[in-house]
Amino acid sequence: MQSFIVYAKVDKIIFEIQIDLMSIFNEEKMSLELPNLPYAYDALTPYMSAETLQLHHDKHHLAYVNNGTALLEKSELKSETLENIMLASFDNGNVGPLFNNVAQHWNHIKFWEWMKPNGGGNIPGNLEAKLTADFGSIEEFKTQFIQTGVTQFGSGWCWLILTSSGKLSVTNTPNAVNPIANGSGIPILGCDVWEYSYYVDYQNVRPDYVKAFIDNMVNWEKVAEILEQAL
């Protein structure tokens, strides 16, 4: 606990973002547990197959939970929240196994919530207005989001974030890194662009996957809820 307090004082901006996220995501001290999917394995077809979703959730996400749990047992951070663990183990980008597994656990918890059956479609008014104000149009936002996902070299994530200036922006991060860890902003939406998220369905055509995600899988009501709490 003491080491985290020192780290937070050194990097005041990240600490302030972490405090905001604590209220937005209502995190508590917790053990790592694999959450149930909020929908059936075949609920996102044809855009994400049951095979992909089952492998992604039951194999890959579970591996992060199991590995993270084993690593936390040896760590003084084991009683902290996920956000605190990610911030303390990020170590200014010098990440190791603890960060990678715990951050991927957090990323995937949110990823499942950011999708829904019959997703996409109309965007709630407050979110639509904010996207239009900050990007110029919904189409321009989608174009930038897709391009950001496509240009992430190798494994990683693409994000819609609320920056410290109060504007929405898109960004990408490698591997397990997320906007909480690097202090770039509050994650409003995230898309997993690791190959296991799309290779069964799209092979190496990542642009088609990210476009299908933003057009047909996103739970815009959830995104709007997070934005409202963050503003």
mmCIF file with all atom_site columns, C-alpha atoms in Angstrom:
data_model
loop_
_atom_site.group_PDB
_atom_site.id
_atom_site.type_symbol
_atom_site.label_atom_id
_atom_site.label_alt_id
_atom_site.label_comp_id
_atom_site.label_asym_id
_atom_site.label_entity_id
_atom_site.label_seq_id
_atom_site.pdbx_PDB_ins_code
_atom_site.Cartn_x
_atom_site.Cartn_y
_atom_site.Cartn_z
_atom_site.occupancy
_atom_site.B_iso_or_equiv
_atom_site.pdbx_formal_charge
_atom_site.auth_seq_id
_atom_site.auth_comp_id
_atom_site.auth_asym_id
_atom_site.auth_atom_id
_atom_site.pdbx_PDB_model_num
ATOM 1   C CA . MET A 1 1   ? 0.000   0.000   0.000   1.00 0.00 ? 1   MET A CA 1
ATOM 2   C CA . GLN A 1 2   ? 2.775   2.431   0.890   1.00 0.00 ? 2   GLN A CA 1
ATOM 3   C CA . SER A 1 3   ? 4.522   1.962   -2.446  1.00 0.00 ? 3   SER A CA 1
ATOM 4   C CA . PHE A 1 4   ? 1.320   2.837   -4.308  1.00 0.00 ? 4   PHE A CA 1
ATOM 5   C CA . ILE A 1 5   ? 0.855   6.045   -2.324  1.00 0.00 ? 5   ILE A CA 1
ATOM 6   C CA . VAL A 1 6   ? 4.363   7.187   -3.216  1.00 0.00 ? 6   VAL A CA 1
ATOM 7   C CA . TYR A 1 7   ? 3.809   6.340   -6.876  1.00 0.00 ? 7   TYR A CA 1
ATOM 8   C CA . ALA A 1 8   ? 0.542   8.273   -6.940  1.00 0.00 ? 8   ALA A CA 1
ATOM 9   C CA . LYS A 1 9   ? 2.202   11.377  -5.470  1.00 0.00 ? 9   LYS A CA 1
ATOM 10  C CA . VAL A 1 10  ? 4.941   11.249  -8.114  1.00 0.00 ? 10  VAL A CA 1
ATOM 11  C CA . ASP A 1 11  ? 2.396   11.055  -10.922 1.00 0.00 ? 11  ASP A CA 1
ATOM 12  C CA . LYS A 1 12  ? -0.379  13.342  -9.758  1.00 0.00 ? 12  LYS A CA 1
ATOM 13  C CA . ILE A 1 13  ? -2.279  13.347  -13.056 1.00 0.00 ? 13  ILE A CA 1
ATOM 14  C CA . ILE A 1 14  ? -2.675  9.587   -13.132 1.00 0.00 ? 14  ILE A CA 1
ATOM 15  C CA . PHE A 1 15  ? -3.749  9.622   -9.489  1.00 0.00 ? 15  PHE A CA 1
ATOM 16  C CA . GLU A 1 16  ? -6.487  12.136  -10.222 1.00 0.00 ? 16  GLU A CA 1
ATOM 17  C CA . ILE A 1 17  ? -7.738  10.056  -13.147 1.00 0.00 ? 17  ILE A CA 1
ATOM 18  C CA . GLN A 1 18  ? -7.765  6.977   -10.952 1.00 0.00 ? 18  GLN A CA 1
ATOM 19  C CA . ILE A 1 19  ? -9.956  8.748   -8.389  1.00 0.00 ? 19  ILE A CA 1
ATOM 20  C CA . ASP A 1 20  ? -12.440 9.641   -11.110 1.00 0.00 ? 20  ASP A CA 1
ATOM 21  C CA . LEU A 1 21  ? -12.509 6.074   -12.385 1.00 0.00 ? 21  LEU A CA 1
ATOM 22  C CA . MET A 1 22  ? -13.179 4.720   -8.907  1.00 0.00 ? 22  MET A CA 1
ATOM 23  C CA . SER A 1 23  ? -16.496 6.584   -8.884  1.00 0.00 ? 23  SER A CA 1
ATOM 24  C CA . ILE A 1 24  ? -17.324 5.893   -12.523 1.00 0.00 ? 24  ILE A CA 1
ATOM 25  C CA . PHE A 1 25  ? -16.740 2.135   -12.470 1.00 0.00 ? 25  PHE A CA 1
ATOM 26  C CA . ASN A 1 26  ? -17.587 1.605   -8.768  1.00 0.00 ? 26  ASN A CA 1
ATOM 27  C CA . GLU A 1 27  ? -14.615 -0.658  -8.190  1.00 0.00 ? 27  GLU A CA 1
ATOM 28  C CA . GLU A 1 28  ? -14.192 -2.497  -4.892  1.00 0.00 ? 28  GLU A CA 1
ATOM 29  C CA . LYS A 1 29  ? -11.433 -4.590  -3.385  1.00 0.00 ? 29  LYS A CA 1
ATOM 30  C CA . MET A 1 30  ? -11.971 -7.964  -4.995  1.00 0.00 ? 30  MET A CA 1
ATOM 31  C CA . SER A 1 31  ? -10.491 -11.257 -6.013  1.00 0.00 ? 31  SER A CA 1
ATOM 32  C CA . LEU A 1 32  ? -10.098 -11.994 -9.697  1.00 0.00 ? 32  LEU A CA 1
ATOM 33  C CA . GLU A 1 33  ? -13.091 -13.914 -10.990 1.00 0.00 ? 33  GLU A CA 1
ATOM 34  C CA . LEU A 1 34  ? -14.212 -14.700 -14.518 1.00 0.00 ? 34  LEU A CA 1
ATOM 35  C CA . PRO A 1 35  ? -17.550 -12.918 -15.029 1.00 0.00 ? 35  PRO A CA 1
ATOM 36  C CA . ASN A 1 36  ? -20.397 -14.608 -16.828 1.00 0.00 ? 36  ASN A CA 1
ATOM 37  C CA . LEU A 1 37  ? -21.055 -13.237 -20.273 1.00 0.00 ? 37  LEU A CA 1
ATOM 38  C CA . PRO A 1 38  ? -24.127 -10.974 -20.305 1.00 0.00 ? 38  PRO A CA 1
ATOM 39  C CA . TYR A 1 39  ? -25.433 -12.809 -23.394 1.00 0.00 ? 39  TYR A CA 1
ATOM 40  C CA . ALA A 1 40  ? -25.281 -16.231 -25.058 1.00 0.00 ? 40  ALA A CA 1
ATOM 41  C CA . TYR A 1 41  ? -22.237 -17.364 -27.039 1.00 0.00 ? 41  TYR A CA 1
ATOM 42  C CA . ASP A 1 42  ? -24.144 -17.000 -30.322 1.00 0.00 ? 42  ASP A CA 1
ATOM 43  C CA . ALA A 1 43  ? -25.760 -13.660 -29.443 1.00 0.00 ? 43  ALA A CA 1
ATOM 44  C CA . LEU A 1 44  ? -23.350 -11.544 -31.502 1.00 0.00 ? 44  LEU A CA 1
ATOM 45  C CA . THR A 1 45  ? -23.536 -13.583 -34.711 1.00 0.00 ? 45  THR A CA 1
ATOM 46  C CA . PRO A 1 46  ? -22.918 -13.065 -37.560 1.00 0.00 ? 46  PRO A CA 1
ATOM 47  C CA . TYR A 1 47  ? -20.441 -10.353 -36.530 1.00 0.00 ? 47  TYR A CA 1
ATOM 48  C CA . MET A 1 48  ? -18.731 -12.435 -33.829 1.00 0.00 ? 48  MET A CA 1
ATOM 49  C CA . SER A 1 49  ? -19.243 -16.186 -33.954 1.00 0.00 ? 49  SER A CA 1
ATOM 50  C CA . ALA A 1 50  ? -20.083 -18.427 -31.014 1.00 0.00 ? 50  ALA A CA 1
ATOM 51  C CA . GLU A 1 51  ? -16.747 -20.176 -31.558 1.00 0.00 ? 51  GLU A CA 1
ATOM 52  C CA . THR A 1 52  ? -14.813 -16.931 -31.237 1.00 0.00 ? 52  THR A CA 1
ATOM 53  C CA . LEU A 1 53  ? -16.750 -15.708 -28.218 1.00 0.00 ? 53  LEU A CA 1
ATOM 54  C CA . GLN A 1 54  ? -16.459 -18.999 -26.361 1.00 0.00 ? 54  GLN A CA 1
ATOM 55  C CA . LEU A 1 55  ? -12.720 -19.299 -27.010 1.00 0.00 ? 55  LEU A CA 1
ATOM 56  C CA . HIS A 1 56  ? -12.150 -15.658 -26.131 1.00 0.00 ? 56  HIS A CA 1
ATOM 57  C CA . HIS A 1 57  ? -14.099 -15.738 -22.877 1.00 0.00 ? 57  HIS A CA 1
ATOM 58  C CA . ASP A 1 58  ? -13.631 -19.319 -21.645 1.00 0.00 ? 58  ASP A CA 1
ATOM 59  C CA . LYS A 1 59  ? -9.988  -19.753 -22.629 1.00 0.00 ? 59  LYS A CA 1
ATOM 60  C CA . HIS A 1 60  ? -8.200  -16.421 -23.040 1.00 0.00 ? 60  HIS A CA 1
ATOM 61  C CA . HIS A 1 61  ? -9.991  -14.337 -20.407 1.00 0.00 ? 61  HIS A CA 1
ATOM 62  C CA . LEU A 1 62  ? -9.918  -17.257 -17.976 1.00 0.00 ? 62  LEU A CA 1
ATOM 63  C CA . ALA A 1 63  ? -6.152  -17.575 -18.480 1.00 0.00 ? 63  ALA A CA 1
ATOM 64  C CA . TYR A 1 64  ? -5.702  -13.923 -17.469 1.00 0.00 ? 64  TYR A CA 1
ATOM 65  C CA . VAL A 1 65  ? -7.797  -14.551 -14.348 1.00 0.00 ? 65  VAL A CA 1
ATOM 66  C CA . ASN A 1 66  ? -5.864  -17.663 -13.370 1.00 0.00 ? 66  ASN A CA 1
ATOM 67  C CA . ASN A 1 67  ? -2.446  -16.159 -14.052 1.00 0.00 ? 67  ASN A CA 1
ATOM 68  C CA . GLY A 1 68  ? -3.328  -12.890 -12.355 1.00 0.00 ? 68  GLY A CA 1
ATOM 69  C CA . THR A 1 69  ? -4.668  -14.676 -9.288  1.00 0.00 ? 69  THR A CA 1
ATOM 70  C CA . ALA A 1 70  ? -1.486  -16.715 -8.908  1.00 0.00 ? 70  ALA A CA 1
ATOM 71  C CA . LEU A 1 71  ? 0.696   -13.606 -9.271  1.00 0.00 ? 71  LEU A CA 1
ATOM 72  C CA . LEU A 1 72  ? -1.392  -11.566 -6.827  1.00 0.00 ? 72  LEU A CA 1
ATOM 73  C CA . GLU A 1 73  ? -0.979  -14.206 -4.140  1.00 0.00 ? 73  GLU A CA 1
ATOM 74  C CA . LYS A 1 74  ? 2.695   -13.227 -4.025  1.00 0.00 ? 74  LYS A CA 1
ATOM 75  C CA . SER A 1 75  ? 2.048   -9.484  -4.205  1.00 0.00 ? 75  SER A CA 1
ATOM 76  C CA . GLU A 1 76  ? 1.430   -6.851  -1.534  1.00 0.00 ? 76  GLU A CA 1
ATOM 77  C CA . LEU A 1 77  ? -1.207  -5.412  -3.879  1.00 0.00 ? 77  LEU A CA 1
ATOM 78  C CA . LYS A 1 78  ? -3.593  -8.368  -3.598  1.00 0.00 ? 78  LYS A CA 1
ATOM 79  C CA . SER A 1 79  ? -6.126  -6.492  -1.432  1.00 0.00 ? 79  SER A CA 1
ATOM 80  C CA . GLU A 1 80  ? -6.261  -3.463  -3.750  1.00 0.00 ? 80  GLU A CA 1
ATOM 81  C CA . THR A 1 81  ? -8.791  -2.612  -6.454  1.00 0.00 ? 81  THR A CA 1
ATOM 82  C CA . LEU A 1 82  ? -8.072  -3.511  -10.068 1.00 0.00 ? 82  LEU A CA 1
ATOM 83  C CA . GLU A 1 83  ? -7.376  0.162   -10.857 1.00 0.00 ? 83  GLU A CA 1
ATOM 84  C CA . ASN A 1 84  ? -4.876  0.475   -8.014  1.00 0.00 ? 84  ASN A CA 1
ATOM 85  C CA . ILE A 1 85  ? -3.122  -2.728  -9.057  1.00 0.00 ? 85  ILE A CA 1
ATOM 86  C CA . MET A 1 86  ? -2.885  -1.577  -12.664 1.00 0.00 ? 86  MET A CA 1
ATOM 87  C CA . LEU A 1 87  ? -1.493  1.828   -11.702 1.00 0.00 ? 87  LEU A CA 1
ATOM 88  C CA . ALA A 1 88  ? 1.056   0.415   -9.287  1.00 0.00 ? 88  ALA A CA 1
ATOM 89  C CA . SER A 1 89  ? 2.220   -2.382  -11.589 1.00 0.00 ? 89  SER A CA 1
ATOM 90  C CA . PHE A 1 90  ? 2.338   -0.241  -14.751 1.00 0.00 ? 90  PHE A CA 1
ATOM 91  C CA . ASP A 1 91  ? 5.609   1.225   -13.462 1.00 0.00 ? 91  ASP A CA 1
ATOM 92  C CA . ASN A 1 92  ? 5.842   3.980   -16.084 1.00 0.00 ? 92  ASN A CA 1
ATOM 93  C CA . GLY A 1 93  ? 5.495   1.450   -18.903 1.00 0.00 ? 93  GLY A CA 1
ATOM 94  C CA . ASN A 1 94  ? 7.957   -1.112  -17.550 1.00 0.00 ? 94  ASN A CA 1
ATOM 95  C CA . VAL A 1 95  ? 5.204   -3.684  -17.366 1.00 0.00 ? 95  VAL A CA 1
ATOM 96  C CA . GLY A 1 96  ? 5.544   -7.282  -16.267 1.00 0.00 ? 96  GLY A CA 1
ATOM 97  C CA . PRO A 1 97  ? 3.322   -10.357 -15.892 1.00 0.00 ? 97  PRO A CA 1
ATOM 98  C CA . LEU A 1 98  ? 1.218   -8.951  -13.032 1.00 0.00 ? 98  LEU A CA 1
ATOM 99  C CA . PHE A 1 99  ? 0.220   -5.855  -14.961 1.00 0.00 ? 99  PHE A CA 1
ATOM 100 C CA . ASN A 1 100 ? -0.369  -7.752  -18.191 1.00 0.00 ? 100 ASN A CA 1
ATOM 101 C CA . ASN A 1 101 ? -2.763  -10.270 -16.655 1.00 0.00 ? 101 ASN A CA 1
ATOM 102 C CA . VAL A 1 102 ? -4.630  -7.921  -14.332 1.00 0.00 ? 102 VAL A CA 1
ATOM 103 C CA . ALA A 1 103 ? -5.001  -5.225  -16.989 1.00 0.00 ? 103 ALA A CA 1
ATOM 104 C CA . GLN A 1 104 ? -6.270  -7.741  -19.524 1.00 0.00 ? 104 GLN A CA 1
ATOM 105 C CA . HIS A 1 105 ? -8.790  -8.942  -16.939 1.00 0.00 ? 105 HIS A CA 1
ATOM 106 C CA . TRP A 1 106 ? -10.074 -5.372  -16.523 1.00 0.00 ? 106 TRP A CA 1
ATOM 107 C CA . ASN A 1 107 ? -10.047 -4.764  -20.275 1.00 0.00 ? 107 ASN A CA 1
ATOM 108 C CA . HIS A 1 108 ? -12.139 -7.854  -20.931 1.00 0.00 ? 108 HIS A CA 1
ATOM 109 C CA . ILE A 1 109 ? -14.674 -7.211  -18.175 1.00 0.00 ? 109 ILE A CA 1
ATOM 110 C CA . LYS A 1 110 ? -15.461 -3.924  -19.886 1.00 0.00 ? 110 LYS A CA 1
ATOM 111 C CA . PHE A 1 111 ? -15.213 -5.369  -23.403 1.00 0.00 ? 111 PHE A CA 1
ATOM 112 C CA . TRP A 1 112 ? -18.078 -7.790  -22.750 1.00 0.00 ? 112 TRP A CA 1
ATOM 113 C CA . GLU A 1 113 ? -20.180 -4.919  -21.382 1.00 0.00 ? 113 GLU A CA 1
ATOM 114 C CA . TRP A 1 114 ? -19.413 -2.704  -24.365 1.00 0.00 ? 114 TRP A CA 1
ATOM 115 C CA . MET A 1 115 ? -21.128 -5.194  -26.703 1.00 0.00 ? 115 MET A CA 1
ATOM 116 C CA . LYS A 1 116 ? -24.690 -6.445  -26.889 1.00 0.00 ? 116 LYS A CA 1
ATOM 117 C CA . PRO A 1 117 ? -26.948 -8.492  -29.198 1.00 0.00 ? 117 PRO A CA 1
ATOM 118 C CA . ASN A 1 118 ? -28.345 -6.335  -32.009 1.00 0.00 ? 118 ASN A CA 1
ATOM 119 C CA . GLY A 1 119 ? -25.806 -3.678  -31.132 1.00 0.00 ? 119 GLY A CA 1
ATOM 120 C CA . GLY A 1 120 ? -24.898 -0.594  -33.069 1.00 0.00 ? 120 GLY A CA 1
ATOM 121 C CA . GLY A 1 121 ? -27.821 1.369   -34.420 1.00 0.00 ? 121 GLY A CA 1
ATOM 122 C CA . ASN A 1 122 ? -28.981 4.650   -32.973 1.00 0.00 ? 122 ASN A CA 1
ATOM 123 C CA . ILE A 1 123 ? -26.646 6.436   -30.576 1.00 0.00 ? 123 ILE A CA 1
ATOM 124 C CA . PRO A 1 124 ? -28.274 8.089   -27.524 1.00 0.00 ? 124 PRO A CA 1
ATOM 125 C CA . GLY A 1 125 ? -28.715 11.819  -27.941 1.00 0.00 ? 125 GLY A CA 1
ATOM 126 C CA . ASN A 1 126 ? -26.207 13.087  -25.396 1.00 0.00 ? 126 ASN A CA 1
ATOM 127 C CA . LEU A 1 127 ? -23.473 10.805  -26.711 1.00 0.00 ? 127 LEU A CA 1
ATOM 128 C CA . GLU A 1 128 ? -24.319 11.561  -30.339 1.00 0.00 ? 128 GLU A CA 1
ATOM 129 C CA . ALA A 1 129 ? -24.113 15.295  -29.637 1.00 0.00 ? 129 ALA A CA 1
ATOM 130 C CA . LYS A 1 130 ? -20.753 14.962  -27.879 1.00 0.00 ? 130 LYS A CA 1
ATOM 131 C CA . LEU A 1 131 ? -19.285 12.808  -30.650 1.00 0.00 ? 131 LEU A CA 1
ATOM 132 C CA . THR A 1 132 ? -20.493 15.249  -33.284 1.00 0.00 ? 132 THR A CA 1
ATOM 133 C CA . ALA A 1 133 ? -19.092 18.235  -31.394 1.00 0.00 ? 133 ALA A CA 1
ATOM 134 C CA . ASP A 1 134 ? -15.671 16.654  -30.878 1.00 0.00 ? 134 ASP A CA 1
ATOM 135 C CA . PHE A 1 135 ? -15.207 14.814  -34.196 1.00 0.00 ? 135 PHE A CA 1
ATOM 136 C CA . GLY A 1 136 ? -17.347 16.843  -36.587 1.00 0.00 ? 136 GLY A CA 1
ATOM 137 C CA . SER A 1 137 ? -19.736 13.966  -37.375 1.00 0.00 ? 137 SER A CA 1
ATOM 138 C CA . ILE A 1 138 ? -20.552 10.413  -36.347 1.00 0.00 ? 138 ILE A CA 1
ATOM 139 C CA . GLU A 1 139 ? -19.086 9.127   -39.597 1.00 0.00 ? 139 GLU A CA 1
ATOM 140 C CA . GLU A 1 140 ? -15.814 10.926  -38.948 1.00 0.00 ? 140 GLU A CA 1
ATOM 141 C CA . PHE A 1 141 ? -15.659 9.443   -35.454 1.00 0.00 ? 141 PHE A CA 1
ATOM 142 C CA . LYS A 1 142 ? -16.238 5.936   -36.839 1.00 0.00 ? 142 LYS A CA 1
ATOM 143 C CA . THR A 1 143 ? -13.618 6.469   -39.560 1.00 0.00 ? 143 THR A CA 1
ATOM 144 C CA . GLN A 1 144 ? -11.039 7.561   -36.996 1.00 0.00 ? 144 GLN A CA 1
ATOM 145 C CA . PHE A 1 145 ? -11.919 4.735   -34.599 1.00 0.00 ? 145 PHE A CA 1
ATOM 146 C CA . ILE A 1 146 ? -11.576 2.092   -37.312 1.00 0.00 ? 146 ILE A CA 1
ATOM 147 C CA . GLN A 1 147 ? -8.292  3.561   -38.549 1.00 0.00 ? 147 GLN A CA 1
ATOM 148 C CA . THR A 1 148 ? -6.936  3.678   -34.997 1.00 0.00 ? 148 THR A CA 1
ATOM 149 C CA . GLY A 1 149 ? -7.772  0.004   -34.511 1.00 0.00 ? 149 GLY A CA 1
ATOM 150 C CA . VAL A 1 150 ? -6.317  -1.015  -37.852 1.00 0.00 ? 150 VAL A CA 1
ATOM 151 C CA . THR A 1 151 ? -3.046  0.860   -37.323 1.00 0.00 ? 151 THR A CA 1
ATOM 152 C CA . GLN A 1 152 ? -2.335  -0.599  -33.885 1.00 0.00 ? 152 GLN A CA 1
ATOM 153 C CA . PHE A 1 153 ? 0.761   -2.648  -34.729 1.00 0.00 ? 153 PHE A CA 1
ATOM 154 C CA . GLY A 1 154 ? 0.456   -6.169  -33.374 1.00 0.00 ? 154 GLY A CA 1
ATOM 155 C CA . SER A 1 155 ? -1.750  -6.980  -30.414 1.00 0.00 ? 155 SER A CA 1
ATOM 156 C CA . GLY A 1 156 ? -3.548  -4.260  -28.500 1.00 0.00 ? 156 GLY A CA 1
ATOM 157 C CA . TRP A 1 157 ? -6.687  -2.184  -28.152 1.00 0.00 ? 157 TRP A CA 1
ATOM 158 C CA . CYS A 1 158 ? -8.313  0.868   -29.687 1.00 0.00 ? 158 CYS A CA 1
ATOM 159 C CA . TRP A 1 159 ? -10.220 3.258   -27.460 1.00 0.00 ? 159 TRP A CA 1
ATOM 160 C CA . LEU A 1 160 ? -12.639 6.135   -27.314 1.00 0.00 ? 160 LEU A CA 1
ATOM 161 C CA . ILE A 1 161 ? -11.516 8.205   -24.323 1.00 0.00 ? 161 ILE A CA 1
ATOM 162 C CA . LEU A 1 162 ? -12.520 11.344  -22.483 1.00 0.00 ? 162 LEU A CA 1
ATOM 163 C CA . THR A 1 163 ? -9.341  13.387  -22.112 1.00 0.00 ? 163 THR A CA 1
ATOM 164 C CA . SER A 1 164 ? -8.433  15.719  -19.264 1.00 0.00 ? 164 SER A CA 1
ATOM 165 C CA . SER A 1 165 ? -9.481  18.639  -21.495 1.00 0.00 ? 165 SER A CA 1
ATOM 166 C CA . GLY A 1 166 ? -13.038 17.292  -21.571 1.00 0.00 ? 166 GLY A CA 1
ATOM 167 C CA . LYS A 1 167 ? -12.931 16.260  -25.236 1.00 0.00 ? 167 LYS A CA 1
ATOM 168 C CA . LEU A 1 168 ? -13.486 12.826  -26.714 1.00 0.00 ? 168 LEU A CA 1
ATOM 169 C CA . SER A 1 169 ? -10.564 11.341  -28.632 1.00 0.00 ? 169 SER A CA 1
ATOM 170 C CA . VAL A 1 170 ? -9.516  8.003   -30.118 1.00 0.00 ? 170 VAL A CA 1
ATOM 171 C CA . THR A 1 171 ? -6.268  6.276   -29.287 1.00 0.00 ? 171 THR A CA 1
ATOM 172 C CA . ASN A 1 172 ? -4.654  2.843   -29.367 1.00 0.00 ? 172 ASN A CA 1
ATOM 173 C CA . THR A 1 173 ? -2.459  0.961   -26.928 1.00 0.00 ? 173 THR A CA 1
ATOM 174 C CA . PRO A 1 174 ? -0.209  -2.093  -27.260 1.00 0.00 ? 174 PRO A CA 1
ATOM 175 C CA . ASN A 1 175 ? -0.827  -5.443  -25.596 1.00 0.00 ? 175 ASN A CA 1
ATOM 176 C CA . ALA A 1 176 ? -2.598  -5.030  -22.218 1.00 0.00 ? 176 ALA A CA 1
ATOM 177 C CA . VAL A 1 177 ? -2.027  -1.286  -21.774 1.00 0.00 ? 177 VAL A CA 1
ATOM 178 C CA . ASN A 1 178 ? -5.176  0.801   -21.304 1.00 0.00 ? 178 ASN A CA 1
ATOM 179 C CA . PRO A 1 179 ? -5.934  4.513   -20.803 1.00 0.00 ? 179 PRO A CA 1
ATOM 180 C CA . ILE A 1 180 ? -6.169  4.104   -17.035 1.00 0.00 ? 180 ILE A CA 1
ATOM 181 C CA . ALA A 1 181 ? -2.614  2.821   -16.846 1.00 0.00 ? 181 ALA A CA 1
ATOM 182 C CA . ASN A 1 182 ? -0.968  5.359   -19.144 1.00 0.00 ? 182 ASN A CA 1
ATOM 183 C CA . GLY A 1 183 ? -3.050  8.279   -17.921 1.00 0.00 ? 183 GLY A CA 1
ATOM 184 C CA . SER A 1 184 ? -4.325  9.306   -21.345 1.00 0.00 ? 184 SER A CA 1
ATOM 185 C CA . GLY A 1 185 ? -7.969  9.580   -20.271 1.00 0.00 ? 185 GLY A CA 1
ATOM 186 C CA . ILE A 1 186 ? -11.103 7.806   -19.133 1.00 0.00 ? 186 ILE A CA 1
ATOM 187 C CA . PRO A 1 187 ? -12.015 4.851   -21.380 1.00 0.00 ? 187 PRO A CA 1
ATOM 188 C CA . ILE A 1 188 ? -15.524 5.292   -22.746 1.00 0.00 ? 188 ILE A CA 1
ATOM 189 C CA . LEU A 1 189 ? -15.328 2.449   -25.297 1.00 0.00 ? 189 LEU A CA 1
ATOM 190 C CA . GLY A 1 190 ? -12.689 -0.144  -26.169 1.00 0.00 ? 190 GLY A CA 1
ATOM 191 C CA . CYS A 1 191 ? -12.216 -2.709  -28.929 1.00 0.00 ? 191 CYS A CA 1
ATOM 192 C CA . ASP A 1 192 ? -9.908  -5.700  -28.553 1.00 0.00 ? 192 ASP A CA 1
ATOM 193 C CA . VAL A 1 193 ? -7.672  -6.037  -31.625 1.00 0.00 ? 193 VAL A CA 1
ATOM 194 C CA . TRP A 1 194 ? -5.692  -9.064  -30.445 1.00 0.00 ? 194 TRP A CA 1
ATOM 195 C CA . GLU A 1 195 ? -5.942  -11.706 -33.185 1.00 0.00 ? 195 GLU A CA 1
ATOM 196 C CA . TYR A 1 196 ? -7.913  -14.131 -31.021 1.00 0.00 ? 196 TYR A CA 1
ATOM 197 C CA . SER A 1 197 ? -10.743 -11.605 -31.032 1.00 0.00 ? 197 SER A CA 1
ATOM 198 C CA . TYR A 1 198 ? -11.288 -11.822 -34.765 1.00 0.00 ? 198 TYR A CA 1
ATOM 199 C CA . TYR A 1 199 ? -9.104  -14.358 -36.599 1.00 0.00 ? 199 TYR A CA 1
ATOM 200 C CA . VAL A 1 200 ? -11.655 -17.208 -36.684 1.00 0.00 ? 200 VAL A CA 1
ATOM 201 C CA . ASP A 1 201 ? -14.248 -14.913 -38.268 1.00 0.00 ? 201 ASP A CA 1
ATOM 202 C CA . TYR A 1 202 ? -12.175 -12.429 -40.282 1.00 0.00 ? 202 TYR A CA 1
ATOM 203 C CA . GLN A 1 203 ? -8.768  -14.092 -40.622 1.00 0.00 ? 203 GLN A CA 1
ATOM 204 C CA . ASN A 1 204 ? -6.246  -11.282 -41.166 1.00 0.00 ? 204 ASN A CA 1
ATOM 205 C CA . VAL A 1 205 ? -8.778  -8.650  -42.318 1.00 0.00 ? 205 VAL A CA 1
ATOM 206 C CA . ARG A 1 206 ? -8.774  -6.541  -39.170 1.00 0.00 ? 206 ARG A CA 1
ATOM 207 C CA . PRO A 1 207 ? -10.510 -3.532  -40.829 1.00 0.00 ? 207 PRO A CA 1
ATOM 208 C CA . ASP A 1 208 ? -13.656 -5.600  -41.435 1.00 0.00 ? 208 ASP A CA 1
ATOM 209 C CA . TYR A 1 209 ? -13.699 -6.727  -37.809 1.00 0.00 ? 209 TYR A CA 1
ATOM 210 C CA . VAL A 1 210 ? -13.317 -3.238  -36.333 1.00 0.00 ? 210 VAL A CA 1
ATOM 211 C CA . LYS A 1 211 ? -15.976 -1.888  -38.718 1.00 0.00 ? 211 LYS A CA 1
ATOM 212 C CA . ALA A 1 212 ? -18.351 -4.704  -37.746 1.00 0.00 ? 212 ALA A CA 1
ATOM 213 C CA . PHE A 1 213 ? -17.680 -3.936  -34.083 1.00 0.00 ? 213 PHE A CA 1
ATOM 214 C CA . ILE A 1 214 ? -18.418 -0.212  -34.311 1.00 0.00 ? 214 ILE A CA 1
ATOM 215 C CA . ASP A 1 215 ? -21.415 -0.621  -36.639 1.00 0.00 ? 215 ASP A CA 1
ATOM 216 C CA . ASN A 1 216 ? -23.103 -3.735  -35.267 1.00 0.00 ? 216 ASN A CA 1
ATOM 217 C CA . MET A 1 217 ? -21.860 -4.830  -31.835 1.00 0.00 ? 217 MET A CA 1
ATOM 218 C CA . VAL A 1 218 ? -21.462 -1.746  -29.633 1.00 0.00 ? 218 VAL A CA 1
ATOM 219 C CA . ASN A 1 219 ? -23.782 -1.233  -26.682 1.00 0.00 ? 219 ASN A CA 1
ATOM 220 C CA . TRP A 1 220 ? -24.195 2.504   -27.168 1.00 0.00 ? 220 TRP A CA 1
ATOM 221 C CA . GLU A 1 221 ? -26.421 2.830   -24.121 1.00 0.00 ? 221 GLU A CA 1
ATOM 222 C CA . LYS A 1 222 ? -23.561 1.567   -21.939 1.00 0.00 ? 222 LYS A CA 1
ATOM 223 C CA . VAL A 1 223 ? -21.122 3.946   -23.611 1.00 0.00 ? 223 VAL A CA 1
ATOM 224 C CA . ALA A 1 224 ? -23.506 6.862   -23.040 1.00 0.00 ? 224 ALA A CA 1
ATOM 225 C CA . GLU A 1 225 ? -23.893 5.879   -19.387 1.00 0.00 ? 225 GLU A CA 1
ATOM 226 C CA . ILE A 1 226 ? -20.126 5.891   -18.815 1.00 0.00 ? 226 ILE A CA 1
ATOM 227 C CA . LEU A 1 227 ? -19.767 9.242   -20.585 1.00 0.00 ? 227 LEU A CA 1
ATOM 228 C CA . GLU A 1 228 ? -22.533 10.802  -18.473 1.00 0.00 ? 228 GLU A CA 1
ATOM 229 C CA . GLN A 1 229 ? -20.840 9.650   -15.281 1.00 0.00 ? 229 GLN A CA 1
ATOM 230 C CA . ALA A 1 230 ? -17.451 10.890  -16.474 1.00 0.00 ? 230 ALA A CA 1
ATOM 231 C CA . LEU A 1 231 ? -18.507 14.395  -17.467 1.00 0.00 ? 231 LEU A CA 1
#
